[in-house]
Amino acid sequence: MKNFIAKFLICITLCSIAHAQTQPILNLEKATKIADAAQEKAISENWNVVISILDQGGNLILLRRMDGTQIGSIEIAQLKAKTAFEFKRPTKIFENMIKEGAVHLTTMPITAVEGGLPIFQDDVIIGSIGISGVTSAQDGIIAEAALKAAGFK
Amino acid sequence: MKNFIAKFLICITLCSIAHAQTQPILNLEKATKIADAAQEKAISENWNVVISILDQGGNLILLRRMDGTQIGSIEIAQLKAKTAFEFKRPTKIFENMIKEGAVHLTTMPITAVEGGLPIFQDDVIIGSIGISGVTSAQDGIIAEAALKAAGFK
Amino acid sequence: MKNFIAKFLICITLCSIAHAQTQPILNLEKATKIADAAQEKAISENWNVVISILDQGGNLILLRRMDGTQIGSIEIAQLKAKTAFEFKRPTKIFENMIKEGAVHLTTMPITAVEGGLPIFQDDVIIGSIGISGVTSAQDGIIAEAALKAAGFK
Amino acid sequence: MKNFIAKFLICITLCSIAHAQTQPILNLEKATKIADAAQEKAISENWNVVISILDQGGNLILLRRMDGTQIGSIEIAQLKAKTAFEFKRPTKIFENMIKEGAVHLTTMPITAVEGGLPIFQDDVIIGSIGISGVTSAQDGIIAEAALKAAGFK
């Protein structure tokens, strides 16, 4: 019996270690759900945007440019997603810090403009979304609406 | 009635002048149709790829990475689409030329690997598609199947 | 005659459908007209500049460097045109926003210096012009004079 | 008198040294003449090309894209001109060397494709021309015709 309990406890420990060695992922299905929600929100507001989504490794998994969106947003949407992913926080946080005086942060390779959000699952980052095309405040509204509608955050 | 015909002829003339200074475009709806066809073909073959589509100006309009696709294909798919767009021809043409001895072409900024196709409408280029993820011959099969299924070429 | 009117109406319908999926373009003739006007204005003021013009896809169609212009303006003129095209607005708007406190915008890949203007036709962007060589205010004067003289805006 | 002659001879020497310290230049007027000749030749053959001209410092002085030219030629024309300028020889020389087996040359940052020519005046390089858009042999024909028509070489 002792032996059994010992084996059981070892198993529990090993299992949690095993768990610690995987990470939740963002697959194309989830990314599509998020992008659909973003596009729906944009259409409902009559806004045109680029939607960009990165996965758990920070690599692009999906990009869509709605008709009429300014071409510059192709790059900006990806950069916002990159910053949100790389620093695990909304790009708006950096925007606010710089606006409040932390101008030295502009020397970092970040895009400090609202519209980029990290995507978390069980407190672990599994990707990010970047929206660009309208005002940055509106870009941010779309990003938040998309994650909420898709069941994140 | 003469008046009506006169107006009609003027309209025709003006329309053709306008046409001579306009170009057909590739919108998100068309791009989505092409990407859906590409994805359907890839799934039917059990292949994983990145699908990248550029518009009539050579600017990215849609990108999708299917689960399990190698990360390097994110860039390669875009580069194949770029080459196909910029030179109005399948990337396979450059691949063949180099294989047959035109090694000097490798000094040009092109991606000479099968899987990139220009998209034409009424003999005018309106964009391009780039596929990467499996063998380049298989990438090419997906690209061709996608354009055919979506009614191009 | 009924037949004729029927065909006429079908033509009108088809033409508008076609139009909805086409865009006006900036050809070399129009670009040359704009560049000539820019150069004429620069000469009249005894200014030396680089004139750079992008087409409806954001791709370079014409560049001219007047004798004596600083070499750095070759790139700056193109970058101003790129920003004006990609964001469909005068570069001066970004310059003003940053001057007025929106320092966080410097983290975006834009060139926020006066002298870049988008070119519109029927409310659709068909290209852009970038001028660099004298003060940015003077660059802006040339860009505006050029578009006006060539019948745009 | 001897003194005068001595001073005179010193002056002659110094003057030639001074001369040796200037270089002939390619101004916008000459570049325009060359570009006009290139365009005329292209039109006469019904070819579409990008014409790119660098000055005595290797810096872009003029670029023109004829309607319908493939977008990739914008960069290729400039790269051919760059190679012709930087190595003071026709790009075709490198193309031939690589075709004849010198494959290792592809590891140099050169564009080894016909269509780029240096421009000489009194045996001194004053710039270069790069043509791209049709076959590289045809690009080369335009480049040569342009320099000849404009009185160079």
Coordinates of C-alpha atoms in Angstrom, one line a residue, chain C residues 17-118:
Chain C
I17 CA -20.5 47.1 -61.4
A18 CA -17.2 47.2 -63.2
H19 CA -16.5 50.6 -61.8
A20 CA -17.1 49.5 -58.2
Q21 CA -14.3 47.0 -58.7
T22 CA -11.9 49.3 -60.4
Q23 CA -9.8 52.2 -59.3
P24 CA -8.5 55.3 -61.0
I25 CA -4.7 55.3 -61.8
L26 CA -1.8 57.7 -61.9
N27 CA 0.1 57.2 -65.2
L28 CA 3.5 58.6 -66.2
E29 CA 1.8 61.4 -68.2
K30 CA 0.0 62.7 -65.2
A31 CA 3.1 62.2 -63.0
T32 CA 5.2 64.1 -65.4
K33 CA 2.7 67.0 -65.5
I34 CA 2.9 67.2 -61.7
A35 CA 6.7 67.0 -61.6
D36 CA 7.0 69.7 -64.2
A37 CA 4.8 71.9 -62.2
A38 CA 6.8 71.2 -59.0
Q39 CA 10.1 71.9 -60.8
E40 CA 8.8 75.1 -62.3
K41 CA 7.7 76.3 -58.8
A42 CA 11.1 75.4 -57.4
I43 CA 13.0 77.2 -60.1
S44 CA 10.8 80.3 -59.7
E45 CA 11.8 80.4 -56.0
N46 CA 15.4 79.4 -56.7
W47 CA 15.1 76.3 -54.6
N48 CA 16.7 72.9 -55.2
V49 CA 14.6 69.8 -54.4
V50 CA 14.0 66.1 -55.1
I51 CA 10.6 65.4 -56.5
S52 CA 9.2 61.9 -55.9
I53 CA 5.8 60.6 -57.1
L54 CA 4.1 57.3 -56.2
D55 CA 1.2 55.7 -58.1
Q56 CA -2.1 54.3 -56.9
G57 CA -0.4 51.2 -55.5
G58 CA 2.3 53.2 -53.6
N59 CA 5.0 52.2 -56.1
L60 CA 7.5 54.8 -57.4
I61 CA 6.7 56.1 -60.9
L62 CA 9.0 59.2 -61.1
L63 CA 11.9 60.8 -59.3
R64 CA 13.9 63.9 -60.3
R65 CA 16.8 65.5 -58.4
M66 CA 17.4 69.1 -59.3
D67 CA 21.1 70.1 -59.4
G68 CA 22.7 71.0 -56.1
T69 CA 20.1 69.3 -54.0
Q70 CA 21.4 67.6 -50.8
I71 CA 21.8 63.8 -51.3
G72 CA 19.8 63.0 -48.2
S73 CA 16.7 64.3 -50.0
I74 CA 16.6 61.4 -52.4
E75 CA 15.4 59.1 -49.6
I76 CA 13.4 61.7 -47.6
A77 CA 11.4 62.7 -50.7
Q78 CA 10.4 59.1 -51.2
L79 CA 9.7 58.5 -47.5
K80 CA 7.4 61.6 -47.4
A81 CA 5.5 60.3 -50.4
K82 CA 5.3 56.8 -48.8
T83 CA 3.8 58.2 -45.6
A84 CA 1.3 60.5 -47.5
F85 CA 0.3 57.5 -49.6
E86 CA 0.1 54.9 -46.8
F87 CA -2.0 57.1 -44.5
K88 CA -3.9 59.1 -47.1
R89 CA -3.0 62.4 -45.6
P90 CA -0.4 65.2 -45.7
T91 CA 2.7 64.4 -43.7
K92 CA 2.3 67.8 -42.1
I93 CA -0.6 66.4 -40.1
F94 CA 1.7 63.9 -38.3
E95 CA 4.3 66.7 -37.9
N96 CA 1.7 68.9 -36.1
M97 CA 0.4 66.1 -33.9
I98 CA 3.8 65.2 -32.7
K99 CA 4.7 68.9 -32.2
E100 CA 1.5 69.3 -30.1
G101 CA 2.5 66.5 -27.8
A102 CA 1.7 63.1 -29.5
V103 CA 5.3 62.1 -29.1
H104 CA 4.3 58.4 -29.0
L105 CA 3.6 58.6 -32.8
T106 CA 7.3 58.7 -33.4
T107 CA 7.3 55.0 -32.6
M108 CA 5.4 54.3 -35.9
P109 CA 7.3 53.8 -39.2
I110 CA 6.2 57.2 -40.6
T111 CA 8.0 60.3 -41.9
A112 CA 6.3 63.1 -40.0
V113 CA 7.8 66.1 -41.8
E114 CA 5.9 68.5 -44.1
G115 CA 6.4 68.0 -47.9
G116 CA 4.3 64.8 -48.6
L117 CA 0.8 65.0 -50.0
P118 CA -1.6 62.3 -51.1

